[in-house]
Short mmCIF file of C-alpha atoms and ligand atoms in Angstrom, two decimals:
data_model
loop_
_atom_site.label_atom_id
_atom_site.label_comp_id
_atom_site.label_asym_id
_atom_site.label_seq_id
_atom_site.Cartn_x
_atom_site.Cartn_y
_atom_site.Cartn_z
CA MET A 1 6.30 11.33 -15.89
CA ASP A 2 4.47 14.58 -14.74
CA PHE A 3 0.75 15.77 -15.02
CA ALA A 4 -0.88 19.14 -16.09
CA LEU A 5 -4.69 20.11 -15.68
CA LEU A 6 -6.24 21.72 -18.51
CA SER A 7 -9.48 23.12 -19.26
CA THR A 8 -11.89 22.54 -22.61
CA VAL A 9 -9.96 22.20 -25.67
CA ASN A 10 -10.52 21.64 -29.19
CA PRO A 11 -9.57 17.98 -28.96
CA ALA A 12 -9.30 17.92 -33.11
CA LEU A 13 -6.36 20.15 -33.19
CA VAL A 14 -4.51 18.96 -29.86
CA PRO A 15 -0.75 19.27 -30.16
CA ALA A 16 0.29 15.63 -28.56
CA ASP A 17 1.25 12.58 -29.52
CA ALA A 18 -1.65 10.90 -28.51
CA LEU A 19 -4.84 11.63 -27.07
CA ILE A 20 -6.59 8.56 -24.38
CA ILE A 21 -10.63 8.64 -24.62
CA ALA A 22 -13.05 6.18 -23.33
CA MET A 23 -15.71 4.60 -24.91
CA THR A 24 -18.26 3.19 -23.17
CA THR A 25 -20.85 -0.35 -24.40
CA GLN A 26 -23.39 2.58 -24.47
CA GLY A 27 -21.06 4.78 -27.26
CA LEU A 28 -17.99 7.21 -27.19
CA THR A 29 -17.90 10.15 -24.84
CA PRO A 30 -18.46 14.12 -26.01
CA THR A 31 -14.88 14.20 -26.59
CA GLY A 32 -14.94 10.74 -28.70
CA LEU A 33 -18.28 12.21 -30.50
CA ALA A 34 -16.24 15.31 -31.74
CA LEU A 35 -13.59 13.77 -33.17
CA ASP A 36 -15.88 11.44 -35.10
CA GLU A 37 -17.68 14.25 -36.34
CA ALA A 38 -14.15 16.07 -37.34
CA SER A 39 -13.17 13.41 -38.77
CA ALA A 40 -16.49 12.64 -41.05
CA GLY A 41 -17.00 9.50 -39.45
CA GLN A 42 -13.55 8.20 -39.72
CA LEU A 43 -13.40 7.32 -36.12
CA SER A 44 -16.24 4.81 -35.85
CA ALA A 45 -15.56 3.58 -38.64
CA ALA A 46 -11.89 2.68 -37.76
CA LEU A 47 -13.43 1.35 -34.80
CA LYS A 48 -16.29 -0.55 -36.62
CA ALA A 49 -13.36 -1.95 -38.67
CA ALA A 50 -11.05 -3.13 -35.56
CA ASN A 51 -14.35 -4.55 -34.17
CA PHE A 52 -14.23 -2.54 -30.70
CA GLU A 53 -16.55 -3.72 -28.09
CA ALA A 54 -15.81 -1.35 -25.45
CA LYS A 55 -15.62 -4.19 -23.06
CA LEU A 56 -13.92 -3.02 -19.74
CA GLY A 57 -9.93 -2.40 -20.25
CA GLN A 58 -9.78 -3.02 -23.92
CA THR A 59 -8.00 -1.01 -25.90
CA VAL A 60 -7.52 0.28 -29.45
CA SER A 61 -4.95 2.66 -31.22
CA LEU A 62 -5.87 4.86 -34.02
CA TYR A 63 -3.95 6.19 -36.42
CA ARG A 64 -3.84 9.13 -38.30
CA LEU A 65 -7.53 10.34 -38.55
CA ASN A 66 -8.23 12.65 -41.01
CA ASN A 67 -8.42 16.77 -39.84
CA ILE A 68 -7.29 15.64 -36.43
CA SER A 69 -3.81 16.80 -35.84
CA CYS A 70 -3.13 14.25 -33.00
CA PRO A 71 -1.26 11.37 -34.73
CA VAL A 72 -2.64 8.80 -32.33
CA ILE A 73 -6.06 8.38 -30.84
CA VAL A 74 -6.23 5.48 -28.04
CA VAL A 75 -9.49 4.71 -27.53
CA VAL A 76 -10.23 2.34 -23.98
CA GLY A 77 -12.98 0.84 -22.95
CA ALA A 78 -15.22 1.43 -20.22
CA GLY A 79 -17.48 -1.37 -20.01
CA ASP A 80 -21.17 -0.90 -19.47
CA SER A 81 -21.76 3.04 -18.05
CA LYS A 82 -24.38 2.13 -15.51
CA GLU A 83 -21.59 0.19 -13.71
CA PHE A 84 -18.18 2.16 -14.16
CA ASN A 85 -17.16 2.32 -10.43
CA GLY A 86 -13.79 3.46 -9.23
CA ARG A 87 -12.25 -0.17 -9.45
CA ALA A 88 -13.13 0.17 -13.43
CA LEU A 89 -11.71 3.51 -13.58
CA GLN A 90 -8.35 2.34 -12.22
CA LYS A 91 -8.43 -0.58 -14.56
CA VAL A 92 -9.18 2.33 -17.73
CA ALA A 93 -6.40 4.14 -16.48
CA ALA A 94 -3.64 1.44 -16.51
CA GLN A 95 -4.91 0.15 -19.71
CA ALA A 96 -5.07 3.83 -21.64
CA TYR A 97 -0.98 4.22 -20.48
CA LYS A 98 0.31 0.79 -21.15
CA ALA A 99 -1.14 1.20 -24.65
CA LEU A 100 1.18 4.54 -25.32
CA ASN A 101 4.61 4.23 -25.76
CA SER A 102 7.77 5.16 -24.08
CA LYS A 103 9.02 8.17 -26.74
CA MET A 104 5.46 9.87 -26.25
CA GLN A 105 6.43 13.12 -24.75
CA ALA A 106 2.75 14.41 -24.51
CA ALA A 107 -0.74 12.53 -23.94
CA TYR A 108 -3.81 14.32 -23.78
CA SER A 109 -5.99 12.16 -20.94
CA PHE A 110 -9.91 12.75 -21.50
CA LEU A 111 -10.85 10.05 -19.18
CA SER A 112 -12.51 12.29 -16.48
CA GLU A 113 -15.36 12.64 -19.03
CA LEU A 114 -16.47 9.62 -17.71
CA THR A 115 -19.17 9.74 -14.99
CA VAL A 116 -18.05 7.29 -12.23
CA THR A 117 -20.79 5.48 -9.93
CA ASP A 118 -18.83 5.85 -6.61
CA ARG A 119 -16.33 8.56 -6.98
CA THR A 120 -16.75 12.35 -6.78
CA ALA A 121 -15.17 14.57 -9.80
CA THR A 122 -11.82 15.50 -7.72
CA GLN A 123 -11.73 11.82 -6.72
CA VAL A 124 -11.77 10.69 -10.17
CA ILE A 125 -8.09 13.04 -10.92
CA SER A 126 -6.95 11.90 -8.11
CA ASP A 127 -7.31 7.80 -8.86
CA ILE A 128 -6.38 8.60 -12.99
CA ALA A 129 -3.06 9.92 -11.36
CA ARG A 130 -2.32 7.14 -9.09
CA SER A 131 -3.31 4.29 -11.14
CA THR A 132 -1.35 5.49 -13.90
CA LEU A 133 1.82 6.01 -12.15
CA GLU A 134 1.29 2.46 -10.33
CA VAL A 135 1.86 1.17 -14.18
CA ASP A 136 4.57 3.50 -14.67
CA TYR A 137 6.84 2.04 -11.58
CA ARG A 138 9.64 0.20 -12.44
CA PHE A 139 11.84 -1.46 -10.18
CA ASP A 140 15.48 -2.03 -12.41
CA GLN A 141 18.05 -1.22 -10.10
CA PHE A 142 19.40 -4.30 -10.51
CA LYS A 143 19.40 -4.51 -13.68
CA SER A 144 22.36 -3.88 -16.00
CA LYS A 145 19.95 -2.79 -18.85
CA LYS A 146 17.44 -0.31 -17.62
CA ASN A 147 14.28 0.50 -18.54
CA GLU A 148 13.60 3.14 -20.90
CA THR A 149 12.41 6.19 -18.58
CA ASN A 150 9.34 8.14 -19.65
CA ASN A 151 9.56 11.52 -19.67
CA ILE A 152 5.55 12.20 -20.85
CA THR A 153 3.25 14.42 -19.85
CA MET A 154 -0.09 13.70 -19.31
CA THR A 155 -2.40 16.61 -19.52
CA LEU A 156 -5.83 16.03 -18.20
CA VAL A 157 -8.64 17.49 -19.43
CA VAL A 158 -11.46 18.36 -16.74
CA GLY A 159 -13.34 21.06 -17.69
CA ASP A 160 -13.65 24.58 -16.33
CA GLU A 161 -15.11 23.59 -12.73
CA LEU A 162 -11.65 21.73 -11.80
CA ALA A 163 -9.27 23.49 -13.80
CA ASN A 164 -8.19 25.31 -10.89
CA ALA A 165 -6.72 25.08 -6.92
CA THR A 166 -9.65 22.21 -6.54
CA GLY A 167 -8.50 19.82 -9.44
CA GLN A 168 -4.69 20.39 -8.87
CA THR A 169 -5.24 19.57 -5.22
CA ALA A 170 -6.90 16.43 -6.37
CA LEU A 171 -4.07 15.83 -8.73
CA SER A 172 -1.46 16.12 -5.91
CA TRP A 173 -3.00 13.90 -3.88
CA GLY A 174 -3.15 11.11 -6.50
CA GLN A 175 0.76 11.52 -6.85
CA ALA A 176 1.05 11.75 -2.94
CA VAL A 177 -0.10 8.34 -2.66
CA ALA A 178 1.46 7.04 -5.60
CA THR A 179 4.63 8.33 -4.40
CA GLY A 180 4.26 6.69 -0.86
CA GLN A 181 2.88 3.53 -2.64
CA SER A 182 6.24 3.86 -5.12
CA PHE A 183 8.32 4.24 -1.94
CA ALA A 184 6.63 0.75 0.04
CA ARG A 185 7.17 -0.79 -3.68
CA ASP A 186 10.90 -0.01 -3.26
CA LEU A 187 11.33 -0.62 0.07
CA GLY A 188 9.58 -4.24 -0.30
CA ASN A 189 11.42 -5.34 -3.42
CA LEU A 190 14.83 -4.58 -2.86
CA PRO A 191 16.82 -7.64 -1.66
CA PRO A 192 17.39 -8.55 2.21
CA ASN A 193 20.78 -8.67 1.66
CA ILE A 194 20.89 -4.44 1.27
CA CYS A 195 17.46 -3.96 3.16
CA HIS A 196 18.32 -5.15 6.86
CA PRO A 197 17.06 -3.33 9.66
CA SER A 198 19.93 -0.63 10.03
CA TYR A 199 18.75 -0.26 6.39
CA LEU A 200 15.53 0.38 7.76
CA ALA A 201 16.41 2.65 9.55
CA GLU A 202 18.89 5.13 7.26
CA GLN A 203 15.62 5.28 5.40
CA ALA A 204 13.78 6.48 8.36
CA THR A 205 16.50 9.20 8.98
CA ALA A 206 16.77 10.09 5.34
CA LEU A 207 12.90 10.89 5.26
CA ALA A 208 13.33 13.10 7.93
CA LYS A 209 16.23 15.13 6.87
CA GLY A 210 15.04 18.16 6.71
CA GLN A 211 11.56 17.81 7.70
CA ARG A 212 10.50 20.44 10.51
CA LYS A 213 7.54 18.19 11.35
CA LEU A 214 9.03 15.04 11.00
CA SER A 215 11.46 13.62 13.90
CA VAL A 216 12.92 10.07 14.19
CA ASP A 217 14.37 7.57 17.05
CA VAL A 218 15.60 4.45 16.74
CA LEU A 219 16.36 1.79 19.88
CA GLY A 220 18.67 -0.62 19.61
CA GLU A 221 19.00 -4.03 21.31
CA LYS A 222 20.49 -2.50 24.30
CA ASP A 223 17.73 0.52 24.26
CA MET A 224 14.88 -3.00 23.99
CA GLU A 225 16.70 -5.01 26.55
CA LYS A 226 16.22 -1.91 29.05
CA LEU A 227 12.55 -2.01 28.34
CA GLY A 228 12.36 -5.54 28.74
CA MET A 229 11.09 -6.37 25.35
CA GLY A 230 12.04 -9.74 25.57
CA ALA A 231 9.03 -10.90 22.80
CA PHE A 232 10.92 -8.49 19.97
CA LEU A 233 14.86 -9.85 21.02
CA ALA A 234 13.72 -13.29 20.92
CA VAL A 235 13.11 -13.02 17.28
CA SER A 236 16.38 -10.93 16.50
CA LYS A 237 18.95 -12.40 18.48
CA GLY A 238 19.61 -15.03 15.86
CA SER A 239 20.61 -12.79 13.11
CA GLU A 240 23.98 -11.02 13.10
CA GLN A 241 21.89 -7.56 12.10
CA GLU A 242 20.70 -5.87 15.07
CA GLY A 243 17.04 -5.69 15.46
CA LYS A 244 15.75 -1.74 15.40
CA LEU A 245 12.93 -0.16 16.54
CA ILE A 246 12.19 2.69 14.39
CA VAL A 247 9.79 5.89 15.14
CA MET A 248 9.13 8.56 12.95
CA ASN A 249 6.97 10.84 14.56
CA TYR A 250 4.89 13.28 12.53
CA THR A 251 3.26 16.50 13.88
CA GLY A 252 1.50 17.96 11.50
CA GLY A 253 -1.44 18.47 12.94
CA LYS A 254 -2.39 20.43 16.45
CA LYS A 255 -0.88 20.91 19.23
CA GLY A 256 -2.12 18.12 22.05
CA GLU A 257 -4.12 16.18 19.02
CA LYS A 258 -3.75 12.39 20.08
CA PRO A 259 -1.63 10.81 17.00
CA VAL A 260 -3.02 8.28 14.69
CA VAL A 261 0.26 5.69 15.61
CA LEU A 262 1.02 3.03 12.51
CA VAL A 263 3.23 -0.37 13.42
CA GLY A 264 4.55 -2.39 10.79
CA LYS A 265 5.93 -5.41 10.79
CA GLY A 266 9.47 -5.52 9.46
CA ILE A 267 10.73 -9.00 9.18
CA THR A 268 13.38 -8.20 6.63
CA PHE A 269 14.04 -11.83 6.07
CA ASP A 270 12.03 -14.42 7.73
CA THR A 271 13.88 -18.13 7.26
CA GLY A 272 11.26 -19.16 10.17
CA GLY A 273 14.24 -19.56 12.38
CA ILE A 274 14.77 -23.04 14.43
CA SER A 275 11.50 -23.64 12.83
CA ILE A 276 12.75 -23.03 9.46
CA LYS A 277 10.80 -22.96 6.45
CA PRO A 278 10.84 -25.31 3.50
CA ALA A 279 13.07 -24.14 0.82
CA ALA A 280 10.61 -23.59 -2.18
CA GLY A 281 9.43 -19.96 -2.02
CA MET A 282 11.42 -19.13 0.92
CA ASP A 283 12.78 -15.86 -1.67
CA GLU A 284 9.59 -14.41 -1.23
CA MET A 285 10.01 -13.72 2.89
CA LYS A 286 12.11 -10.87 1.56
CA PHE A 287 8.66 -9.66 1.06
CA ASP A 288 7.92 -10.06 5.11
CA MET A 289 8.76 -6.42 5.78
CA CYS A 290 6.33 -4.90 3.91
CA GLY A 291 4.43 -3.69 6.14
CA ALA A 292 6.95 -1.44 7.55
CA ALA A 293 7.25 -0.88 3.89
CA SER A 294 3.60 0.39 3.82
CA VAL A 295 3.98 2.60 7.13
CA PHE A 296 7.57 4.20 5.46
CA GLY A 297 4.89 4.83 2.36
CA VAL A 298 2.62 6.40 4.42
CA MET A 299 4.96 8.55 6.05
CA LYS A 300 6.48 9.30 2.55
CA GLY A 301 2.96 9.95 1.16
CA ILE A 302 1.91 12.37 4.26
CA LEU A 303 5.26 14.43 3.62
CA ALA A 304 4.02 14.63 0.24
CA ALA A 305 0.91 16.19 0.89
CA LYS A 306 1.38 18.03 3.75
CA LEU A 307 -1.29 16.13 5.26
CA PRO A 308 -2.35 18.30 8.84
CA ILE A 309 -2.55 15.31 10.99
CA ASN A 310 -0.37 13.64 13.87
CA VAL A 311 0.63 10.41 12.66
CA VAL A 312 3.69 8.21 14.47
CA CYS A 313 5.10 5.23 12.34
CA VAL A 314 6.49 2.62 14.38
CA VAL A 315 8.80 -0.30 12.63
CA ALA A 316 9.83 -3.32 14.18
CA ALA A 317 12.60 -4.16 12.00
CA ALA A 318 14.62 -7.61 12.52
CA GLU A 319 15.74 -10.84 10.77
CA ASN A 320 14.19 -14.00 11.59
CA MET A 321 17.62 -16.80 11.47
CA PRO A 322 18.45 -19.60 12.54
CA SER A 323 22.03 -19.91 14.33
CA GLY A 324 23.37 -20.82 17.85
CA ARG A 325 21.82 -17.85 19.15
CA ALA A 326 18.78 -18.37 17.97
CA THR A 327 15.30 -18.92 19.77
CA ARG A 328 14.51 -22.66 20.37
CA PRO A 329 10.81 -23.88 20.41
CA SER A 330 9.83 -24.54 23.73
CA ASP A 331 12.07 -21.03 24.88
CA ILE A 332 9.58 -19.03 27.06
CA VAL A 333 10.24 -15.21 27.04
CA THR A 334 8.35 -12.08 28.95
CA THR A 335 7.31 -9.28 27.28
CA MET A 336 7.06 -5.43 27.87
CA SER A 337 3.82 -5.81 28.87
CA GLY A 338 4.84 -8.29 31.42
CA GLN A 339 3.26 -11.68 30.14
CA THR A 340 5.23 -14.64 29.26
CA VAL A 341 4.92 -16.21 26.05
CA GLU A 342 6.06 -19.64 25.30
CA ILE A 343 7.82 -19.80 21.80
CA LEU A 344 6.44 -23.06 20.46
CA ASN A 345 7.25 -22.08 17.03
CA THR A 346 9.88 -19.51 15.77
CA ASP A 347 8.08 -19.16 12.68
CA ALA A 348 5.22 -16.80 14.43
CA GLU A 349 7.65 -14.35 14.87
CA GLY A 350 5.51 -11.30 13.63
CA ARG A 351 3.41 -11.39 16.95
CA LEU A 352 6.64 -11.68 18.94
CA VAL A 353 8.09 -8.24 17.07
CA LEU A 354 4.47 -6.41 16.74
CA CYS A 355 3.57 -7.51 20.70
CA ASP A 356 6.20 -5.55 22.33
CA ALA A 357 6.12 -2.39 19.75
CA LEU A 358 2.60 -2.38 20.65
CA THR A 359 3.03 -2.43 24.23
CA TYR A 360 5.67 0.30 23.71
CA VAL A 361 3.75 2.35 21.34
CA LYS A 362 1.14 3.13 24.23
CA LYS A 363 3.41 6.13 25.48
CA TYR A 364 2.13 8.48 22.85
CA ASP A 365 -1.41 8.02 24.14
CA PRO A 366 -2.53 6.87 20.28
CA ALA A 367 -6.12 8.26 19.41
CA ILE A 368 -5.88 4.67 17.28
CA VAL A 369 -3.36 2.11 16.32
CA ILE A 370 -3.55 -0.08 13.36
CA ASP A 371 -0.58 -2.40 12.88
CA ILE A 372 0.22 -3.73 9.39
CA ALA A 373 1.55 -6.98 8.98
CA THR A 374 2.71 -10.16 6.81
CA LEU A 375 1.58 -11.98 9.57
CA THR A 376 0.04 -15.55 8.57
CA GLY A 377 0.29 -17.66 5.43
CA ALA A 378 -3.44 -18.92 6.84
CA CYS A 379 -4.87 -15.32 6.20
CA VAL A 380 -3.70 -15.83 2.03
CA VAL A 381 -5.42 -18.95 2.05
CA ALA A 382 -8.52 -17.94 3.82
CA LEU A 383 -8.70 -14.37 1.68
CA GLY A 384 -6.54 -15.19 -1.24
CA LYS A 385 -4.30 -12.07 -2.94
CA VAL A 386 -7.90 -9.55 -3.33
CA VAL A 387 -8.67 -7.97 0.12
CA SER A 388 -6.32 -7.56 3.29
CA GLY A 389 -7.64 -9.39 6.22
CA LEU A 390 -8.99 -6.75 8.87
CA PHE A 391 -9.19 -7.70 12.77
CA SER A 392 -10.54 -4.87 14.91
CA PRO A 393 -12.71 -5.06 18.03
CA SER A 394 -13.61 -1.80 17.55
CA ASP A 395 -16.65 -1.63 15.26
CA SER A 396 -16.12 2.03 14.08
CA LEU A 397 -12.63 1.88 13.61
CA ALA A 398 -13.43 -1.29 11.40
CA ASN A 399 -15.93 0.40 9.02
CA ASP A 400 -13.98 3.49 8.77
CA ILE A 401 -11.14 1.12 7.36
CA LEU A 402 -13.53 -0.77 5.31
CA GLN A 403 -14.31 2.31 3.89
CA ALA A 404 -11.17 4.01 3.05
CA GLY A 405 -10.34 0.50 1.44
CA GLU A 406 -13.81 0.96 -1.00
CA GLN A 407 -12.75 4.68 -1.58
CA SER A 408 -8.68 3.93 -2.35
CA ASN A 409 -9.73 0.48 -4.39
CA ASP A 410 -7.36 -1.03 -1.88
CA ARG A 411 -9.85 -3.34 0.14
CA ALA A 412 -9.74 -4.92 3.14
CA TRP A 413 -12.23 -7.30 4.45
CA ARG A 414 -13.17 -7.81 8.07
CA MET A 415 -12.74 -11.05 10.15
CA PRO A 416 -13.39 -11.73 13.67
CA VAL A 417 -10.78 -11.36 16.90
CA LEU A 418 -13.57 -12.80 19.39
CA PRO A 419 -12.62 -13.56 22.75
CA ASP A 420 -13.80 -17.38 22.27
CA TYR A 421 -10.36 -18.14 20.06
CA GLN A 422 -8.12 -16.83 23.37
CA GLU A 423 -7.94 -20.17 24.53
CA LEU A 424 -6.20 -21.52 21.35
CA LEU A 425 -3.18 -20.12 22.37
CA ASP A 426 -3.03 -21.56 25.96
CA SER A 427 0.22 -22.34 26.73
CA PRO A 428 0.82 -25.05 29.92
CA PHE A 429 4.04 -23.38 31.04
CA ALA A 430 4.16 -19.35 30.29
CA ASP A 431 0.73 -17.31 30.33
CA ILE A 432 0.54 -17.21 26.53
CA GLY A 433 1.76 -19.76 23.37
CA ASN A 434 2.94 -17.83 20.47
CA ILE A 435 0.57 -20.46 17.75
CA GLY A 436 -2.80 -21.38 17.87
CA GLY A 437 -2.72 -24.74 16.43
CA PRO A 438 -3.99 -25.46 12.56
CA ASN A 439 -7.44 -23.55 12.56
CA GLY A 440 -8.11 -20.10 12.25
CA GLY A 441 -4.35 -18.83 11.89
CA ALA A 442 -5.27 -15.53 10.92
CA ILE A 443 -7.43 -14.96 13.24
CA THR A 444 -5.35 -16.77 16.53
CA ALA A 445 -2.69 -14.17 15.40
CA ALA A 446 -4.78 -11.32 15.57
CA CYS A 447 -6.09 -12.93 19.04
CA PHE A 448 -2.73 -12.86 19.89
CA LEU A 449 -1.77 -9.38 19.30
CA ALA A 450 -5.15 -8.13 20.92
CA ARG A 451 -3.82 -9.47 24.02
CA PHE A 452 -1.47 -6.40 24.00
CA THR A 453 -3.62 -3.79 22.70
CA LYS A 454 -6.20 -3.75 25.25
CA ASP A 455 -5.51 -0.06 26.00
CA TYR A 456 -6.45 1.82 23.25
CA THR A 457 -8.51 1.59 19.85
CA TRP A 458 -6.97 -1.16 17.66
CA ALA A 459 -7.29 -2.77 14.33
CA HIS A 460 -4.69 -5.29 12.59
CA LEU A 461 -4.42 -5.35 8.79
CA ASP A 462 -2.85 -8.95 7.67
CA ILE A 463 -1.55 -8.04 4.25
CA ALA A 464 0.17 -11.59 3.79
CA GLY A 465 -1.86 -12.02 0.75
CA THR A 466 -1.99 -8.63 -0.71
CA ALA A 467 1.77 -7.22 -0.07
CA TRP A 468 3.37 -8.88 -3.12
CA LEU A 469 2.27 -10.97 -6.53
CA SER A 470 3.99 -13.99 -6.79
CA GLY A 471 4.99 -15.51 -10.26
CA ALA A 472 5.32 -13.76 -13.55
CA GLN A 473 4.70 -10.09 -12.00
CA LYS A 474 6.22 -10.93 -8.62
CA GLY A 475 6.65 -7.38 -6.56
CA ALA A 476 5.89 -5.47 -3.99
CA THR A 477 2.41 -3.91 -4.74
CA GLY A 478 2.70 -1.36 -1.97
CA ARG A 479 -0.58 -2.06 -0.33
CA PRO A 480 -2.27 -1.07 2.08
CA VAL A 481 -0.52 2.53 1.50
CA PRO A 482 -3.60 4.01 -0.61
CA LEU A 483 -6.03 2.21 1.85
CA LEU A 484 -4.12 4.19 4.98
CA MET A 485 -3.68 7.34 2.89
CA GLN A 486 -7.32 7.35 2.40
CA TYR A 487 -8.24 6.40 5.91
CA LEU A 488 -6.03 9.47 7.06
CA GLN A 489 -7.35 11.89 4.66
CA HIS A 490 -10.69 11.24 5.66
CA ARG A 491 -9.94 11.71 9.43
CA VAL A 492 -8.59 15.05 8.45
CA THR A 493 -11.39 16.36 6.18
CA GLY A 494 -14.18 14.28 7.64
N1 LIG B 501 5.78 -14.26 7.52
C1 LIG B 501 4.66 -15.26 7.67
C2 LIG B 501 3.67 -15.15 6.93
C3 LIG B 501 3.61 -15.54 5.72
C4 LIG B 501 3.31 -16.75 5.08
C5 LIG B 501 3.09 -14.50 4.73
C6 LIG B 501 3.76 -17.09 3.69
C7 LIG B 501 3.05 -14.89 3.43
C8 LIG B 501 3.11 -15.55 2.62
C9 LIG B 501 4.48 -15.81 9.05
O1 LIG B 501 5.77 -15.37 9.98
C10 LIG B 501 5.06 -16.91 9.25
O2 LIG B 501 5.41 -17.58 9.17
N2 LIG B 501 3.95 -17.88 9.73
C11 LIG B 501 3.70 -18.77 10.19
C12 LIG B 501 2.32 -19.02 11.68
C13 LIG B 501 2.35 -20.07 11.84
C14 LIG B 501 4.19 -20.95 12.84
C15 LIG B 501 1.45 -20.51 13.41
C16 LIG B 501 2.38 -19.36 9.01
O3 LIG B 501 1.58 -18.76 8.90
O4 LIG B 501 2.60 -20.31 8.63
MN1 LIG B 502 7.59 -16.79 9.86
ZN1 LIG B 503 7.15 -13.47 9.12
#
């Protein structure tokens, strides 16, 4: 699908397959009123007959109204206009798109007429594009029968002040975020027999092809041995697949400007290792590389948006398997930082690959570091699948990330990383154990990482609940790509 921007039009004369208009509980928007007038009240009569209440996300399609050239009018409920915020807009845009059919070639959307309480007019354009593309996403490459492809062009009617370069920039931004998010979803949804560490490394190389500002470096297990990454290797050694540390270095910003460093957990399948997981639902552990996928998604989005910023993306890619070479519970390893770890549970592997990656990134002299990981089941227990867990000793970084989450409808919620929890990680035999007992599991996992991130400003996003959906809608969400893109944009524009 594609988008276009247009200034004012006479909605009754638009040559399209469908018009999309909104209605709040307060009434129709100006375009709705104009169409009602053109059809001599037929539009409002039809809405009344359909008992349309304008509840948020409710849709109704009206066909062939008098004196209106377009055969289909999709009316989307926006709820109370006083409460119409960015989240509501996302819902409205998504429902509107779902009401169209795949045969349509052209739709005109008048949704940007809505006033959104917590969004600027340009953000509204970005959000409509992103939310629409999010619904348009399909993952059918392993189905013999593919979904019908949609060749629709959605024209956003935005008025004179935005049918220009400013509006186009906003539209492109929304599309860039969606492109990154879709890429993250694709990588997350791929089966683990295809998407293994070397596959991820190839994706990085493919991203960098023809890109002057992006360079890629892939470290194999031998390289990591030289660096003393004993924790990472303790995870990857149980697998036939070689572990990889993938570095994507994007230099879109000023020379000498310290980079933002993003580190993604890329466990391409998490069996638990010798501390093996129960069978039920284990298939979902293919999503244990969704932190890595989000980091790839952000890099793709940055390239699409040509963001003037320096960003280093690092992916700690390994497969957590039981085997004759696998780590045993009670094995002790030395991390790249020099700290020793007693591995008490091989299923707490995310923190092991991450701690060495987090030590490694010091060499980039980062402005800030954010790691993104499907780290703990405890985080899902605490926060469900609505918000990502945010952990950071820095109030200012935490607040910036929370704000980016609000602005992108990809919310996070702050949790503590207080030193008081550190003693739960004590080990009788090594500097630190890799598990912290039954209580506060998401927090003790963050506290483990905190021991490796003291030399820079750091935040950790636990996306165990938000990275994918289960049940009938099973699939990767592409979160937190929107949050991270928003954060980076904010760093650029202030
Ligand atoms: N990848 C899992 C965390 C996870 C579990 C994410 C379920 C989403 C849904 C992680 O590697 C893990 O196994 N964590 C353990 C830690 C425990 C052994 C301390 C967990 O959460 O149970
Ligand atoms: Mn695990
Ligand atoms: Zn895991």
